[in-house]
XYZ file of C-alpha atoms in Angstrom:
389
model
C -24.305 -14.050 50.525
C -25.600 -14.915 47.786
C -28.732 -12.811 46.566
C -29.122 -14.909 43.189
C -28.549 -18.076 41.776
C -27.036 -16.628 38.616
C -23.668 -15.444 41.429
C -22.545 -19.249 41.520
C -21.481 -18.788 38.054
C -19.351 -15.049 39.168
C -18.002 -16.847 42.578
C -15.561 -19.149 40.054
C -13.771 -16.183 38.923
C -13.201 -15.123 42.838
C -12.371 -18.742 43.604
C -10.140 -19.423 40.602
C -8.396 -15.970 39.932
C -5.846 -17.723 37.458
C -8.169 -19.968 35.227
C -10.814 -16.475 35.138
C -7.279 -14.866 33.829
C -6.102 -17.697 31.243
C -9.800 -17.827 29.910
C -9.799 -14.445 29.245
C -6.122 -13.984 27.661
C -6.824 -16.798 25.238
C -9.666 -14.895 24.004
C -8.065 -11.606 23.577
C -4.879 -13.423 22.259
C -7.154 -15.101 19.210
C -9.438 -11.512 18.948
C -5.869 -9.958 18.749
C -3.826 -12.044 16.135
C -7.237 -11.770 13.584
C -7.287 -7.628 14.200
C -3.687 -7.477 14.015
C -2.782 -9.666 10.230
C -6.553 -8.181 8.314
C -5.617 -4.982 9.469
C -1.867 -5.445 8.075
C -3.448 -6.596 5.115
C -5.930 -3.214 4.968
C -2.790 -1.139 5.337
C -0.801 -3.385 2.364
C -3.690 -2.975 0.259
C -4.058 0.959 0.923
C -0.336 1.140 -0.388
C -0.777 -0.481 -3.090
C -3.337 1.127 -4.490
C -1.374 4.950 -3.084
C 1.418 3.590 -5.967
C -1.059 2.409 -8.458
C -2.388 5.791 -8.219
C 1.234 7.357 -8.107
C 1.677 5.513 -11.049
C -1.707 6.426 -12.992
C -2.546 9.285 -11.671
C -5.817 11.286 -12.705
C -5.316 10.447 -16.356
C -8.256 8.651 -17.597
C -6.175 7.129 -20.692
C -2.346 6.285 -21.299
C -0.301 5.825 -24.344
C 2.461 3.223 -23.768
C 4.454 1.727 -26.425
C 3.428 -1.963 -27.038
C 7.412 -2.707 -26.222
C 6.702 -1.652 -22.682
C 8.964 1.053 -20.223
C 11.861 -0.163 -23.659
C 10.158 1.655 -26.805
C 9.677 5.067 -27.264
C 7.682 6.814 -29.800
C 7.276 10.095 -30.762
C 6.280 13.149 -29.424
C 4.512 14.632 -32.125
C 1.346 12.234 -31.050
C 0.600 14.658 -28.479
C -0.626 17.750 -30.467
C -2.715 15.284 -32.083
C -4.288 14.198 -28.582
C -4.950 18.025 -27.474
C -6.669 19.059 -30.778
C -9.004 16.204 -29.251
C -12.099 17.914 -28.388
C -12.684 15.490 -25.387
C -10.077 15.849 -24.575
C -8.710 18.355 -20.906
C -5.432 17.631 -20.446
C -2.077 15.829 -21.992
C 1.326 15.586 -20.095
C 4.145 13.375 -21.164
C 7.196 11.643 -19.873
C 9.809 9.239 -19.835
C 12.457 7.215 -17.633
C 15.785 6.097 -17.734
C 17.919 4.122 -15.825
C 21.285 6.617 -15.727
C 24.034 6.902 -12.649
C 23.815 9.403 -10.622
C 26.850 11.159 -8.004
C 26.725 13.705 -5.253
C 29.471 16.324 -6.129
C 31.115 18.017 -3.014
C 31.817 22.216 -3.080
C 33.672 22.630 -5.697
C 34.249 19.246 -7.445
C 34.043 19.307 -11.287
C 31.417 16.562 -12.918
C 33.308 15.345 -15.168
C 35.620 14.398 -11.938
C 32.544 12.321 -10.707
C 32.764 8.550 -9.951
C 29.975 5.751 -10.869
C 30.010 2.373 -9.978
C 30.374 0.759 -13.672
C 30.399 -2.514 -12.775
C 27.250 -2.142 -10.517
C 25.591 -0.557 -13.425
C 23.156 2.512 -12.810
C 22.020 3.234 -9.782
C 19.263 5.584 -10.602
C 15.956 5.778 -12.075
C 15.870 9.299 -13.845
C 12.090 10.272 -15.042
C 11.455 13.314 -17.432
C 8.474 15.030 -17.185
C 6.747 18.371 -18.207
C 6.690 20.359 -14.565
C 3.983 22.461 -15.398
C 1.523 19.562 -16.909
C 2.302 16.965 -14.008
C 1.064 18.786 -11.329
C -2.528 18.016 -12.730
C -1.877 14.486 -12.928
C -0.181 13.879 -9.874
C 0.246 14.888 -6.447
C 3.933 14.986 -5.288
C 4.724 15.430 -1.011
C 7.638 17.766 -0.932
C 9.047 17.581 1.897
C 11.065 20.309 1.097
C 12.548 22.364 -1.602
C 10.050 23.301 -4.058
C 8.678 21.267 -7.175
C 10.099 21.554 -10.531
C 10.055 24.778 -12.601
C 9.931 24.079 -16.292
C 12.082 27.127 -16.685
C 14.606 24.787 -14.212
C 16.360 23.269 -16.653
C 19.790 22.115 -14.863
C 17.579 20.674 -11.613
C 16.208 17.508 -10.376
C 13.768 16.244 -7.322
C 15.494 13.852 -5.077
C 13.330 11.210 -2.736
C 13.733 12.207 0.717
C 14.485 8.396 1.851
C 17.481 8.831 -1.216
C 18.338 11.833 0.019
C 18.969 10.545 3.611
C 21.011 7.731 2.299
C 23.286 9.437 0.191
C 23.758 13.358 2.636
C 22.373 15.565 0.291
C 19.668 18.294 1.231
C 18.337 20.679 -1.003
C 20.735 22.670 -2.678
C 22.904 20.198 -2.854
C 24.513 19.246 -6.724
C 24.698 15.647 -8.400
C 26.080 14.472 -11.296
C 24.330 12.287 -13.682
C 25.435 10.595 -16.800
C 23.678 8.542 -18.727
C 24.381 5.352 -20.227
C 25.276 6.260 -23.491
C 27.604 9.219 -22.271
C 29.464 8.208 -19.402
C 32.120 10.220 -20.560
C 30.135 13.451 -20.146
C 27.899 13.620 -16.923
C 25.720 16.911 -16.727
C 25.721 19.253 -13.609
C 22.178 19.468 -11.078
C 21.124 20.840 -8.346
C 18.321 19.570 -6.061
C 15.898 22.212 -5.426
C 13.340 19.492 -3.673
C 12.650 15.975 -2.119
C 9.979 14.023 -2.780
C 8.453 12.169 -0.249
C 7.598 8.778 -1.879
C 6.988 5.109 -1.420
C 8.516 2.615 -3.130
C 6.520 -0.572 -4.367
C 9.764 -2.777 -2.979
C 12.430 -2.243 -0.813
C 14.676 -3.130 -4.962
C 13.472 -0.837 -6.469
C 15.574 2.140 -7.614
C 15.838 5.113 -6.488
C 13.772 8.021 -8.329
C 14.899 11.804 -9.957
C 12.633 13.701 -11.783
C 13.740 16.471 -14.340
C 12.556 18.182 -17.134
C 11.515 16.061 -19.978
C 13.576 17.866 -22.226
C 16.733 17.333 -20.557
C 16.362 13.894 -20.076
C 16.219 13.471 -23.500
C 18.978 15.416 -24.722
C 21.255 12.896 -22.169
C 19.901 10.148 -23.920
C 20.227 10.868 -26.971
C 16.395 10.541 -27.628
C 15.108 13.936 -28.938
C 11.217 14.181 -29.247
C 10.939 10.407 -28.276
C 9.019 9.905 -24.678
C 7.814 6.712 -23.426
C 4.162 7.717 -22.724
C 1.229 10.170 -22.459
C -1.457 10.401 -20.022
C -4.405 11.950 -20.839
C -7.018 13.356 -19.083
C -10.975 14.417 -20.221
C -13.864 16.423 -20.000
C -16.415 13.883 -19.515
C -14.163 11.184 -17.890
C -17.920 8.563 -17.786
C -16.843 5.181 -18.792
C -18.796 4.967 -22.368
C -16.772 8.213 -23.123
C -13.606 7.150 -21.714
C -13.346 3.644 -24.269
C -15.006 5.998 -26.531
C -11.745 8.441 -27.071
C -9.467 6.117 -26.271
C -10.756 4.417 -30.293
C -10.024 7.979 -31.625
C -6.451 7.507 -29.867
C -5.969 4.657 -30.956
C -7.087 5.193 -34.665
C -5.595 8.126 -34.707
C -2.471 6.943 -33.672
C -2.515 3.805 -37.026
C -3.263 6.483 -39.135
C -0.457 8.326 -37.845
C 2.080 5.394 -37.562
C 5.168 6.762 -39.813
C 5.040 9.977 -38.472
C 5.153 8.533 -34.648
C 7.074 5.615 -36.000
C 6.688 3.207 -33.049
C 3.482 0.934 -32.183
C 1.405 1.965 -29.102
C -1.185 0.605 -27.151
C -3.749 2.943 -25.805
C -5.204 1.737 -22.409
C -7.852 3.421 -20.299
C -7.190 3.722 -16.373
C -10.767 1.906 -15.762
C -9.197 -1.747 -16.746
C -6.210 -1.103 -15.155
C -7.891 -0.078 -11.924
C -9.908 -3.653 -12.595
C -7.248 -5.238 -12.694
C -5.895 -3.922 -9.737
C -9.655 -5.140 -7.859
C -9.436 -8.506 -8.924
C -6.123 -9.008 -7.602
C -6.894 -7.269 -4.529
C -10.016 -9.353 -4.666
C -8.044 -12.942 -4.474
C -5.480 -11.682 -2.121
C -8.814 -10.738 -0.045
C -10.183 -14.501 -0.571
C -6.553 -15.656 0.816
C -6.363 -12.976 3.567
C -10.154 -13.988 5.368
C -8.866 -17.762 4.928
C -6.015 -16.751 7.057
C -7.835 -15.199 8.665
C -10.218 -18.266 9.698
C -7.315 -21.310 9.894
C -5.452 -18.406 12.990
C -9.289 -17.937 14.622
C -9.874 -21.782 14.067
C -6.776 -22.425 16.116
C -7.709 -19.760 18.987
C -11.013 -22.096 19.417
C -9.474 -24.701 20.337
C -6.796 -22.856 22.841
C -9.748 -21.150 24.348
C -12.019 -23.958 24.285
C -9.550 -26.116 25.669
C -8.863 -23.303 28.466
C -12.835 -22.676 29.026
C -13.582 -27.033 29.080
C -10.561 -27.120 31.736
C -12.888 -25.229 33.639
C -15.836 -26.834 33.043
C -14.229 -30.553 33.913
C -12.978 -28.685 37.149
C -16.868 -27.835 37.981
C -17.866 -31.481 36.889
C -18.490 -32.037 40.894
C -19.539 -28.273 41.790
C -22.763 -28.886 38.418
C -23.704 -32.547 39.957
C -24.425 -31.165 44.101
C -26.416 -28.162 42.150
C -28.346 -30.462 39.916
C -28.696 -32.906 43.110
C -30.458 -30.386 45.322
C -32.657 -29.110 42.369
C -31.366 -27.090 39.977
C -32.350 -27.292 36.885
C -31.257 -27.633 33.045
C -31.571 -24.074 32.136
C -30.342 -23.258 35.518
C -27.367 -24.538 34.922
C -26.375 -23.514 31.803
C -27.599 -20.232 32.818
C -24.639 -20.350 35.286
C -22.469 -21.410 32.941
C -23.397 -18.769 31.041
C -22.734 -16.267 33.898
C -19.352 -17.205 34.288
C -18.001 -17.182 30.030
C -20.150 -14.476 28.907
C -18.105 -11.754 30.482
C -14.603 -13.589 30.331
C -15.964 -13.402 26.536
C -17.093 -9.721 26.684
C -13.504 -8.702 28.302
C -11.325 -11.334 26.134
C -12.686 -8.937 22.971
C -12.416 -5.528 24.577
C -8.517 -5.990 25.700
C -8.643 -8.107 22.083
C -9.033 -5.426 18.918
C -6.570 -3.145 21.229
C -4.104 -5.443 21.441
C -4.649 -6.320 17.855
C -4.137 -2.637 16.998
C -0.806 -2.581 18.970
C 0.493 -5.512 17.091
C -0.351 -3.859 13.352
C 1.534 -0.502 14.830
C 4.484 -2.433 16.225
C 4.765 -3.996 12.787
C 4.573 -1.254 11.081
C 7.081 0.533 12.936
C 9.656 -2.758 12.143
C 8.342 -3.098 8.372
C 7.696 0.247 7.344
C 9.051 0.250 3.879
C 6.201 -2.496 2.989
C 3.083 -1.281 5.236
C 2.145 2.357 5.229
C -0.123 3.802 7.101
C -2.332 3.197 9.699
C -5.896 0.969 8.392
C -8.392 -0.846 9.348
C -10.358 -4.078 7.993
C -14.013 -3.587 9.043
C -14.752 -7.236 7.872
C -11.903 -8.164 10.140
C -13.259 -6.595 12.690
C -15.848 -7.990 12.243
C -14.432 -11.553 11.864
C -12.870 -10.799 15.110
C -15.565 -10.191 17.442
C -17.856 -11.786 16.121
C -15.460 -15.655 16.005
C -14.126 -14.373 18.736
C -17.805 -14.044 20.732
C -18.696 -16.974 19.507
C -16.156 -19.110 20.323
C -15.891 -18.266 23.757
C -19.782 -18.945 24.467
C -19.379 -22.568 22.029
C -16.465 -23.422 24.664
C -17.802 -22.777 27.042
C -21.119 -25.407 25.878
């Protein structure tokens, strides 16, 4: 027995369970897809930020050659910058393409075989170990961080170590492109948990700066300086950057190269601008997905309304008002919409988790998009109500 006329709406769930389940599934699928896509974007965005911050570190000012990664300049600029009162820390770095091969126990480095036809297979970054940790955090998954006294030691990416079958304590033969006949022996002292920006990025190693300079026949030459200030306010960073640029121009004969002085603030602004464009494209895609889901939901809900035309006509004949008829339809559709939302949001999380496992190299850790969730929930609920109307 019905105690209230609104039970006419809920009665249809039992009368047509398949139709109700299909409507719920359509809403859940539409919501899940929007949560899935926006969540994957949030994960990718966070990974991009991590890669950029790993590159920039905690530096406020970056000094590099105007020729980019192929340009070199004298490290004589480093002590000049250190003398500025506003400067807190300065570190130098360089990066070169080299050949590397695992050595078997007792094997001489001169017997190592490098694939010359393929070309250099690793990027080795020269760092000042005691200063590097002030600027960047290298997650050591095994072993220990490189020490300044360890001149014949390297850090290696843990993913590359697994690929090569290398563990902490194993030895590598490394040769520069100019000294292929004189490889150098290194011991792996630590493995670094590092995510690459792309699948084609070369494996990374880290060694002491002076060692890399010697191997490449570039003594006293570096590719970049990172500067950290006491006062990180934007105005002070710009002022000190201008002082460093003037200092480089004044001592150009010593540096022997034109350098570019930039602030990390400007680079982060470029990153944010690019992310803003990507965010717009993503939200546009999410709206298209939601619009597609709307037609699926509308078709399913309209099917149920069409099947109830005779029922609605009879109710109107016995005196049910338009408002009561709308209430009956709403009483049937609203719970279905809420149930679809309840199932759709976790469903989107599951799809995101599966995508992360399938593409772990591109999608980082689990991240959620508040805007995407709001769009999915609000759009899904509105779609269910409009479709029922």
